[in-house]
Amino acid sequence: MTNWIDIINFGISCGGFIVALLGFFYTFTTTYMDMNSRIFFRIFFVLLTLYIASDITSQISLVILGPDFARLSKIAIFGESFFSSLLMPAMSLYLLLAAGDNPFKNVLFHIIHTLLAIYIILLIYTQFSTTIYYITAENVYNRGPYYPVLLVPPVLLMLVNIIIYLQKRGNLSKYQRNAFAIYLVVPLACMVVQMMSYGLLLIVIGSSLSSFFMFTTILSDQTEHYIKQSEEKLQAEANIKILQMRPHFIYNTMTSIYYLCEQSPEKAMKTINDFTKYLRRNFSAIAKDGPIPFEEELEHVHTYLSIEQTRFEGNLFVEFDTSDTNFRIPPLTLQPLVENSVKYGVDPELDPLYIRVSSEETDLGHVITVTDTGPGFDMDEPFSTDDRNPHVAIANIKERLSMMCNGTLTISKRPEGGTKAVFFIPSNQQ
């Protein structure tokens, strides 16, 4: 006949079983957990599921099925004890790996294996004795006089794991420390209480909930680490992209300086000074973690165009109308776009190239417009993946605008000829 304790225990076990299954299936859907952790938790939740399934089976067999199922009760209780004993060594292995230690060179890990072996021997001995626990012919579970002996190895396993945790906690992240601490303390406390009183199955609910907490906490840690690494990777890629200087510009500038040294030493000196400023700004851009004042980027554009106007004297004319400068922009975004206009627009066989750069503030943000009278440029045209292709440079600019300040860049052909590029920087990003 069932009583309220049996009903509560069955409910606890079913709840723990659901938690264990959820944890197992969740390991297949998570994206950010590393492969070693994913494999560990899959095995861990399988062991936990088998442990709780054995516990549920023993409850059904002992309470509901009656005398004819004594053998099933014996097998279920053995499975319950066996599978639960494997959880601690598995956790020890993962704890040491998480701390960057070699488990097989750790003395405490070998002690854990020894304690596990002793426990399994005692468990097997119990199947042929009544001194620890036994199932009567009437299918009734009884504890023998030496029942506490069977609980000594599991308790020692937990204590050794706590020692490992205390030794290695300095090598763990904050999330890992919390996760392992909860798993080590809660089941141990539940086991001690359950040793003192035979009734509610606290160890089942304690093990399942602390296991799921450990899994979700470590998942959160690895997700945060993954996101941080992704941000660092994007920042590194952005730093590389802003330093992608076209070799043709360096070569052509140095060649111009070479000829100017003889033709016009003053222009040569001015060009060298401008080129030095240009290089300094390009190389200092890698130290920038975020957007810079628009005035700095605008000054870089002035420096670059000053060099190009010296090279293409009479073929390149520039107009600035930048009354709005009180905002920030990713470094080397406007300058490479203007450089594209010069590279693809200046041609001795065509009319002089006119470039206009303007900026204005709107209710939604800041708008920078660059227009030129060149041959025109269409982002919808087919392009190669060559870094020298203008599509690639513009794609890099768009990516950094979006990543650093949620900005946008649109490029279109002008009806009267040439290209129009519009930057938009939202006000709330400043």
mmCIF file of C-alpha atoms in Angstrom, residues 26-27 29-42 94-95 97-100 171-177 179-180 213-232:
data_model
loop_
_atom_site.group_PDB
_atom_site.id
_atom_site.type_symbol
_atom_site.label_atom_id
_atom_site.label_comp_id
_atom_site.label_asym_id
_atom_site.label_seq_id
_atom_site.Cartn_x
_atom_site.Cartn_y
_atom_site.Cartn_z
ATOM 1 C CA TYR A 26 19.935 20.146 -24.690
ATOM 2 C CA THR A 27 23.538 19.056 -25.303
ATOM 3 C CA THR A 29 21.038 21.805 -29.488
ATOM 4 C CA THR A 30 23.588 24.051 -27.835
ATOM 5 C CA THR A 31 25.887 25.926 -30.212
ATOM 6 C CA TYR A 32 28.542 27.534 -28.078
ATOM 7 C CA MET A 33 29.737 24.628 -25.893
ATOM 8 C CA ASP A 34 33.084 23.097 -26.826
ATOM 9 C CA MET A 35 33.182 19.500 -28.023
ATOM 10 C CA ASN A 36 34.849 18.065 -24.890
ATOM 11 C CA SER A 37 32.223 19.626 -22.613
ATOM 12 C CA ARG A 38 29.413 18.522 -24.898
ATOM 13 C CA ILE A 39 30.655 14.908 -24.880
ATOM 14 C CA PHE A 40 31.126 14.951 -21.111
ATOM 15 C CA PHE A 41 27.611 16.225 -20.419
ATOM 16 C CA ARG A 42 26.060 13.757 -22.840
ATOM 17 C CA TYR A 94 35.912 16.933 -16.160
ATOM 18 C CA LEU A 95 36.945 19.132 -13.230
ATOM 19 C CA LEU A 97 40.403 18.838 -17.502
ATOM 20 C CA ALA A 98 38.636 22.181 -16.984
ATOM 21 C CA ALA A 99 41.446 23.216 -14.646
ATOM 22 C CA GLY A 100 44.053 22.321 -17.288
ATOM 23 C CA ASN A 171 42.535 27.690 -12.501
ATOM 24 C CA LEU A 172 38.774 27.853 -13.054
ATOM 25 C CA SER A 173 36.627 30.722 -14.259
ATOM 26 C CA LYS A 174 34.029 32.299 -11.975
ATOM 27 C CA TYR A 175 31.235 30.403 -13.704
ATOM 28 C CA GLN A 176 33.105 27.094 -13.432
ATOM 29 C CA ARG A 177 33.828 27.623 -9.735
ATOM 30 C CA ALA A 179 29.028 25.278 -11.156
ATOM 31 C CA PHE A 180 31.375 22.730 -9.589
ATOM 32 C CA PHE A 213 22.695 23.842 -12.836
ATOM 33 C CA MET A 214 26.299 22.811 -13.514
ATOM 34 C CA PHE A 215 25.502 22.286 -17.198
ATOM 35 C CA THR A 216 23.666 25.586 -17.704
ATOM 36 C CA THR A 217 26.281 27.558 -15.763
ATOM 37 C CA ILE A 218 29.188 26.146 -17.759
ATOM 38 C CA LEU A 219 27.172 26.685 -20.937
ATOM 39 C CA SER A 220 26.721 30.340 -19.952
ATOM 40 C CA ASP A 221 30.453 30.617 -19.304
ATOM 41 C CA GLN A 222 31.371 29.137 -22.657
ATOM 42 C CA THR A 223 28.737 31.210 -24.468
ATOM 43 C CA GLU A 224 30.154 34.381 -22.936
ATOM 44 C CA HIS A 225 33.678 33.253 -23.831
ATOM 45 C CA TYR A 226 32.579 32.463 -27.389
ATOM 46 C CA ILE A 227 30.931 35.860 -27.809
ATOM 47 C CA LYS A 228 34.011 37.602 -26.415
ATOM 48 C CA GLN A 229 36.264 35.669 -28.779
ATOM 49 C CA SER A 230 33.957 36.507 -31.689
ATOM 50 C CA GLU A 231 34.088 40.196 -30.808
ATOM 51 C CA GLU A 232 37.876 40.067 -30.519
#
